[in-house]
Amino acid sequence: MNYLENPLFLLAITFGIYFFSKYIQQKTGWVLLNPILLTIAALILFLRLCNISYETYHFGGQFIEFWLKPAVVALGVPLYLQLEKIKKQLWPILFSQLAGCIIGVISVVLIAKLLGGSKEVILSLAAKSVTTPIAMEVTKTIGGIPSLTAAVVVCVGLFGAIFGFQILSLLKIESPIAQGLSMGTAAHAVGTSTAMDVSGKYGAYASLGLTLNGIFTALFTPTILRLLDLL
């Protein structure tokens, strides 16, 4: 059974499950069969059945984790392709993203506080809507629990990827720009990936929403929490 714990084998299993999950979604068209959600569920089941510890899996999985930060940087490519259009709408985009950041942070911490969450949990939820590397750094800075933040970020991203466009449709928001920005702001990289599947334009604005919300969250979260007397 030692080969099951080989880092390269575990890495191959991860990619294999993901691409198979993506194939299933493309064939069925069901949004609930999100490839990331299916991959997480399948990997948990595999590790449990084979009695492989997370630490053993992470030794191989860290090679995927390494590419998270470069992947975020690579999102600048679709932005560049839409640069001229973005310049013409720069101020409305900036103000909408600032509003999205402030509302995102305030709403989640107040809900957590009303539900009786501990201070550490509340602080860990503040950066829920930005991509994992940024969210974990913000949480470390404000004294939260980075591992909890990472789990919440994944859940938020999956929820946005599965239900984001449906919610926007119900709210009669039809502009590709508004939809793309909303997906990137609320559901970070997972939402941006879903937007990319729709079209390059949606993906570009989702990338912009992800990037700006990440910057604003990193800059303003400590100040917002101090104003709410949580720091």
mmCIF file of C-alpha atoms in Angstrom:
data_model
loop_
_atom_site.group_PDB
_atom_site.id
_atom_site.type_symbol
_atom_site.label_atom_id
_atom_site.label_comp_id
_atom_site.label_asym_id
_atom_site.label_seq_id
_atom_site.Cartn_x
_atom_site.Cartn_y
_atom_site.Cartn_z
ATOM 1 C CA MET A 1 0.000 0.000 0.000
ATOM 2 C CA ASN A 2 3.065 2.290 0.162
ATOM 3 C CA TYR A 3 2.585 3.440 -3.419
ATOM 4 C CA LEU A 4 -0.739 5.022 -2.345
ATOM 5 C CA GLU A 5 1.219 7.407 -0.141
ATOM 6 C CA ASN A 6 3.668 8.366 -2.876
ATOM 7 C CA PRO A 7 3.452 12.179 -3.386
ATOM 8 C CA LEU A 8 3.465 11.859 -7.187
ATOM 9 C CA PHE A 9 0.690 9.271 -7.093
ATOM 10 C CA LEU A 10 -1.419 11.485 -4.827
ATOM 11 C CA LEU A 11 -0.751 14.428 -7.129
ATOM 12 C CA ALA A 12 -1.827 12.373 -10.159
ATOM 13 C CA ILE A 13 -4.977 11.217 -8.335
ATOM 14 C CA THR A 14 -5.873 14.836 -7.563
ATOM 15 C CA PHE A 15 -5.521 15.964 -11.178
ATOM 16 C CA GLY A 16 -7.274 12.853 -12.455
ATOM 17 C CA ILE A 17 -10.299 13.330 -10.210
ATOM 18 C CA TYR A 18 -10.507 17.031 -11.068
ATOM 19 C CA PHE A 19 -10.427 16.547 -14.832
ATOM 20 C CA PHE A 20 -12.937 13.695 -14.610
ATOM 21 C CA SER A 21 -15.205 15.912 -12.486
ATOM 22 C CA LYS A 22 -14.912 18.700 -15.033
ATOM 23 C CA TYR A 23 -15.816 16.236 -17.801
ATOM 24 C CA ILE A 24 -18.901 15.127 -15.853
ATOM 25 C CA GLN A 25 -20.102 18.718 -15.424
ATOM 26 C CA GLN A 26 -19.544 19.527 -19.101
ATOM 27 C CA LYS A 27 -21.531 16.453 -20.129
ATOM 28 C CA THR A 28 -24.414 16.980 -17.705
ATOM 29 C CA GLY A 29 -24.468 20.789 -17.519
ATOM 30 C CA TRP A 30 -25.513 20.583 -13.853
ATOM 31 C CA VAL A 31 -24.130 23.507 -11.829
ATOM 32 C CA LEU A 32 -24.348 21.451 -8.625
ATOM 33 C CA LEU A 33 -21.707 19.108 -10.038
ATOM 34 C CA ASN A 34 -19.004 21.697 -9.544
ATOM 35 C CA PRO A 35 -15.583 20.141 -10.325
ATOM 36 C CA ILE A 36 -13.944 21.590 -7.224
ATOM 37 C CA LEU A 37 -16.751 20.365 -4.967
ATOM 38 C CA LEU A 38 -16.683 16.895 -6.526
ATOM 39 C CA THR A 39 -12.887 16.735 -6.280
ATOM 40 C CA ILE A 40 -12.886 17.703 -2.598
ATOM 41 C CA ALA A 41 -15.573 15.118 -1.793
ATOM 42 C CA ALA A 42 -13.849 12.371 -3.803
ATOM 43 C CA LEU A 43 -10.433 13.085 -2.261
ATOM 44 C CA ILE A 44 -11.817 13.035 1.282
ATOM 45 C CA LEU A 45 -13.474 9.683 0.570
ATOM 46 C CA PHE A 46 -10.267 8.317 -1.014
ATOM 47 C CA LEU A 47 -8.063 9.411 1.883
ATOM 48 C CA ARG A 48 -10.491 7.981 4.440
ATOM 49 C CA LEU A 49 -10.862 4.636 2.691
ATOM 50 C CA CYS A 50 -7.100 4.266 2.193
ATOM 51 C CA ASN A 51 -6.317 5.533 5.701
ATOM 52 C CA ILE A 52 -3.976 8.236 4.374
ATOM 53 C CA SER A 53 -3.381 11.191 6.691
ATOM 54 C CA TYR A 54 -3.806 14.764 5.528
ATOM 55 C CA GLU A 55 -0.147 15.429 6.342
ATOM 56 C CA THR A 56 0.892 12.668 3.917
ATOM 57 C CA TYR A 57 -1.425 13.999 1.208
ATOM 58 C CA HIS A 58 -0.250 17.574 1.743
ATOM 59 C CA PHE A 59 3.347 16.566 1.052
ATOM 60 C CA GLY A 60 2.296 16.040 -2.577
ATOM 61 C CA GLY A 61 -0.529 18.586 -2.563
ATOM 62 C CA GLN A 62 1.860 21.395 -1.688
ATOM 63 C CA PHE A 63 3.014 21.395 -5.308
ATOM 64 C CA ILE A 64 -0.515 22.462 -6.293
ATOM 65 C CA GLU A 65 -0.666 24.961 -3.436
ATOM 66 C CA PHE A 66 2.577 26.538 -4.670
ATOM 67 C CA TRP A 67 0.846 27.614 -7.903
ATOM 68 C CA LEU A 68 -2.025 29.422 -6.166
ATOM 69 C CA LYS A 69 -0.198 32.737 -5.986
ATOM 70 C CA PRO A 70 1.175 32.664 -9.571
ATOM 71 C CA ALA A 71 -2.331 31.686 -10.746
ATOM 72 C CA VAL A 72 -3.751 34.839 -9.178
ATOM 73 C CA VAL A 73 -1.096 36.911 -10.939
ATOM 74 C CA ALA A 74 -1.907 35.178 -14.244
ATOM 75 C CA LEU A 75 -5.442 36.566 -14.008
ATOM 76 C CA GLY A 76 -3.912 39.834 -15.212
ATOM 77 C CA VAL A 77 -3.937 38.473 -18.789
ATOM 78 C CA PRO A 78 -7.711 38.747 -19.383
ATOM 79 C CA LEU A 79 -7.619 42.123 -17.626
ATOM 80 C CA TYR A 80 -5.081 43.370 -20.139
ATOM 81 C CA LEU A 81 -7.310 42.254 -23.011
ATOM 82 C CA GLN A 82 -10.176 44.388 -21.642
ATOM 83 C CA LEU A 83 -7.958 47.279 -20.491
ATOM 84 C CA GLU A 84 -9.398 50.004 -22.743
ATOM 85 C CA LYS A 85 -12.976 49.281 -21.664
ATOM 86 C CA ILE A 86 -11.942 49.145 -18.011
ATOM 87 C CA LYS A 87 -10.246 52.562 -18.236
ATOM 88 C CA LYS A 88 -13.493 54.149 -19.417
ATOM 89 C CA GLN A 89 -15.355 52.842 -16.353
ATOM 90 C CA LEU A 90 -12.577 53.029 -13.794
ATOM 91 C CA TRP A 91 -14.241 55.206 -11.139
ATOM 92 C CA PRO A 92 -17.605 53.381 -11.046
ATOM 93 C CA ILE A 93 -15.689 50.086 -10.833
ATOM 94 C CA LEU A 94 -13.464 51.316 -7.995
ATOM 95 C CA PHE A 95 -16.361 52.665 -5.935
ATOM 96 C CA SER A 96 -18.452 49.535 -6.479
ATOM 97 C CA GLN A 97 -15.554 47.332 -5.391
ATOM 98 C CA LEU A 98 -14.909 49.454 -2.310
ATOM 99 C CA ALA A 99 -18.592 49.152 -1.406
ATOM 100 C CA GLY A 100 -18.470 45.401 -2.005
ATOM 101 C CA CYS A 101 -15.447 45.052 0.269
ATOM 102 C CA ILE A 102 -16.935 47.091 3.119
ATOM 103 C CA ILE A 103 -20.341 45.394 2.968
ATOM 104 C CA GLY A 104 -18.735 41.958 2.688
ATOM 105 C CA VAL A 105 -16.611 42.425 5.795
ATOM 106 C CA ILE A 106 -19.225 44.195 7.930
ATOM 107 C CA SER A 107 -22.072 41.817 7.086
ATOM 108 C CA VAL A 108 -20.206 38.602 7.909
ATOM 109 C CA VAL A 109 -18.651 39.801 11.167
ATOM 110 C CA LEU A 110 -21.935 41.257 12.435
ATOM 111 C CA ILE A 111 -23.856 38.078 11.588
ATOM 112 C CA ALA A 112 -21.174 35.974 13.300
ATOM 113 C CA LYS A 113 -21.283 38.252 16.352
ATOM 114 C CA LEU A 114 -25.096 38.102 16.559
ATOM 115 C CA LEU A 115 -24.935 34.299 16.379
ATOM 116 C CA GLY A 116 -22.539 34.196 19.311
ATOM 117 C CA GLY A 117 -19.267 33.504 17.515
ATOM 118 C CA SER A 118 -16.048 33.875 19.511
ATOM 119 C CA LYS A 119 -13.706 36.747 18.699
ATOM 120 C CA GLU A 120 -11.236 34.410 16.965
ATOM 121 C CA VAL A 121 -13.982 32.953 14.761
ATOM 122 C CA ILE A 122 -15.350 36.401 13.893
ATOM 123 C CA LEU A 123 -11.886 37.629 12.897
ATOM 124 C CA SER A 124 -11.335 34.471 10.835
ATOM 125 C CA LEU A 125 -14.491 35.151 8.800
ATOM 126 C CA ALA A 126 -13.698 38.777 7.936
ATOM 127 C CA ALA A 127 -11.666 37.952 4.803
ATOM 128 C CA LYS A 128 -14.056 35.253 3.520
ATOM 129 C CA SER A 129 -14.522 36.757 0.048
ATOM 130 C CA VAL A 130 -10.919 37.016 -1.127
ATOM 131 C CA THR A 131 -8.713 34.319 -2.586
ATOM 132 C CA THR A 132 -7.048 31.928 -0.124
ATOM 133 C CA PRO A 133 -3.448 33.282 -0.056
ATOM 134 C CA ILE A 134 -4.640 36.853 0.608
ATOM 135 C CA ALA A 135 -7.339 35.765 3.065
ATOM 136 C CA MET A 136 -4.907 33.734 5.161
ATOM 137 C CA GLU A 137 -2.399 36.593 5.326
ATOM 138 C CA VAL A 138 -5.132 39.034 6.388
ATOM 139 C CA THR A 139 -6.314 36.597 9.072
ATOM 140 C CA LYS A 140 -2.771 36.150 10.422
ATOM 141 C CA THR A 141 -2.442 39.939 10.652
ATOM 142 C CA ILE A 142 -5.663 40.473 12.618
ATOM 143 C CA GLY A 143 -5.258 37.451 14.914
ATOM 144 C CA GLY A 144 -7.740 34.970 13.460
ATOM 145 C CA ILE A 145 -7.377 31.284 12.627
ATOM 146 C CA PRO A 146 -5.875 30.895 9.112
ATOM 147 C CA SER A 147 -6.983 27.273 8.692
ATOM 148 C CA LEU A 148 -10.594 28.223 9.474
ATOM 149 C CA THR A 149 -10.357 31.101 7.035
ATOM 150 C CA ALA A 150 -9.102 28.781 4.300
ATOM 151 C CA ALA A 151 -12.049 26.415 4.821
ATOM 152 C CA VAL A 152 -14.571 29.264 4.816
ATOM 153 C CA VAL A 153 -13.030 30.790 1.684
ATOM 154 C CA VAL A 154 -13.446 27.477 -0.149
ATOM 155 C CA CYS A 155 -17.086 27.203 0.967
ATOM 156 C CA VAL A 156 -17.846 30.784 -0.081
ATOM 157 C CA GLY A 157 -16.191 30.242 -3.459
ATOM 158 C CA LEU A 158 -18.115 27.030 -4.097
ATOM 159 C CA PHE A 159 -21.419 28.627 -3.124
ATOM 160 C CA GLY A 160 -20.731 31.548 -5.471
ATOM 161 C CA ALA A 161 -19.669 29.258 -8.314
ATOM 162 C CA ILE A 162 -22.786 27.083 -7.985
ATOM 163 C CA PHE A 163 -25.451 29.702 -7.243
ATOM 164 C CA GLY A 164 -23.865 33.055 -8.192
ATOM 165 C CA PHE A 165 -25.215 33.453 -11.718
ATOM 166 C CA GLN A 166 -28.635 32.115 -10.676
ATOM 167 C CA ILE A 167 -28.870 34.721 -7.908
ATOM 168 C CA LEU A 168 -27.789 37.497 -10.272
ATOM 169 C CA SER A 169 -30.390 36.350 -12.776
ATOM 170 C CA LEU A 170 -33.140 36.378 -10.121
ATOM 171 C CA LEU A 171 -32.131 39.935 -9.207
ATOM 172 C CA LYS A 172 -32.419 40.935 -12.904
ATOM 173 C CA ILE A 173 -28.731 41.872 -13.116
ATOM 174 C CA GLU A 174 -27.973 41.223 -16.788
ATOM 175 C CA SER A 175 -24.876 43.317 -17.505
ATOM 176 C CA PRO A 176 -21.814 41.104 -18.193
ATOM 177 C CA ILE A 177 -19.666 43.728 -16.462
ATOM 178 C CA ALA A 178 -21.808 43.759 -13.302
ATOM 179 C CA GLN A 179 -22.106 39.969 -13.266
ATOM 180 C CA GLY A 180 -18.373 39.456 -13.748
ATOM 181 C CA LEU A 181 -17.424 41.989 -11.073
ATOM 182 C CA SER A 182 -19.937 40.463 -8.651
ATOM 183 C CA MET A 183 -18.627 36.937 -9.150
ATOM 184 C CA GLY A 184 -15.025 37.981 -8.613
ATOM 185 C CA THR A 185 -15.818 40.165 -5.604
ATOM 186 C CA ALA A 186 -18.059 37.700 -3.775
ATOM 187 C CA ALA A 187 -16.616 34.334 -4.836
ATOM 188 C CA HIS A 188 -12.934 35.144 -5.526
ATOM 189 C CA ALA A 189 -10.926 32.684 -7.676
ATOM 190 C CA VAL A 190 -13.568 29.940 -7.782
ATOM 191 C CA GLY A 191 -16.199 32.402 -8.963
ATOM 192 C CA THR A 192 -13.736 33.851 -11.461
ATOM 193 C CA SER A 193 -13.078 30.385 -12.857
ATOM 194 C CA THR A 194 -16.825 29.924 -13.367
ATOM 195 C CA ALA A 195 -17.047 33.324 -15.052
ATOM 196 C CA MET A 196 -14.153 32.364 -17.351
ATOM 197 C CA ASP A 197 -16.179 29.371 -18.509
ATOM 198 C CA VAL A 198 -18.922 31.758 -19.657
ATOM 199 C CA SER A 199 -16.687 34.052 -21.729
ATOM 200 C CA GLY A 200 -13.436 35.992 -21.665
ATOM 201 C CA LYS A 201 -15.288 39.242 -20.957
ATOM 202 C CA TYR A 202 -17.016 37.826 -17.883
ATOM 203 C CA GLY A 203 -13.702 36.366 -16.764
ATOM 204 C CA ALA A 204 -11.824 39.632 -17.209
ATOM 205 C CA TYR A 205 -14.217 41.592 -15.020
ATOM 206 C CA ALA A 206 -14.364 38.775 -12.490
ATOM 207 C CA SER A 207 -10.553 38.901 -12.348
ATOM 208 C CA LEU A 208 -10.764 42.640 -11.765
ATOM 209 C CA GLY A 209 -13.320 42.150 -8.999
ATOM 210 C CA LEU A 210 -11.157 39.480 -7.367
ATOM 211 C CA THR A 211 -8.038 41.649 -7.547
ATOM 212 C CA LEU A 212 -9.578 44.897 -6.313
ATOM 213 C CA ASN A 213 -11.525 43.196 -3.531
ATOM 214 C CA GLY A 214 -8.334 41.450 -2.444
ATOM 215 C CA ILE A 215 -6.455 44.756 -2.297
ATOM 216 C CA PHE A 216 -9.254 46.629 -0.514
ATOM 217 C CA THR A 217 -9.827 43.791 1.964
ATOM 218 C CA ALA A 218 -6.127 43.630 2.832
ATOM 219 C CA LEU A 219 -5.978 47.416 3.268
ATOM 220 C CA PHE A 220 -9.242 48.173 5.052
ATOM 221 C CA THR A 221 -10.223 45.060 7.050
ATOM 222 C CA PRO A 222 -8.174 46.026 10.159
ATOM 223 C CA THR A 223 -9.663 49.554 10.095
ATOM 224 C CA ILE A 224 -13.232 48.279 9.653
ATOM 225 C CA LEU A 225 -12.786 45.828 12.544
ATOM 226 C CA ARG A 226 -11.391 48.572 14.783
ATOM 227 C CA LEU A 227 -14.394 50.804 13.980
ATOM 228 C CA LEU A 228 -16.638 47.873 14.947
ATOM 229 C CA ASP A 229 -14.621 47.498 18.163
ATOM 230 C CA LEU A 230 -13.498 43.977 17.252
ATOM 231 C CA LEU A 231 -9.751 44.637 17.370
#
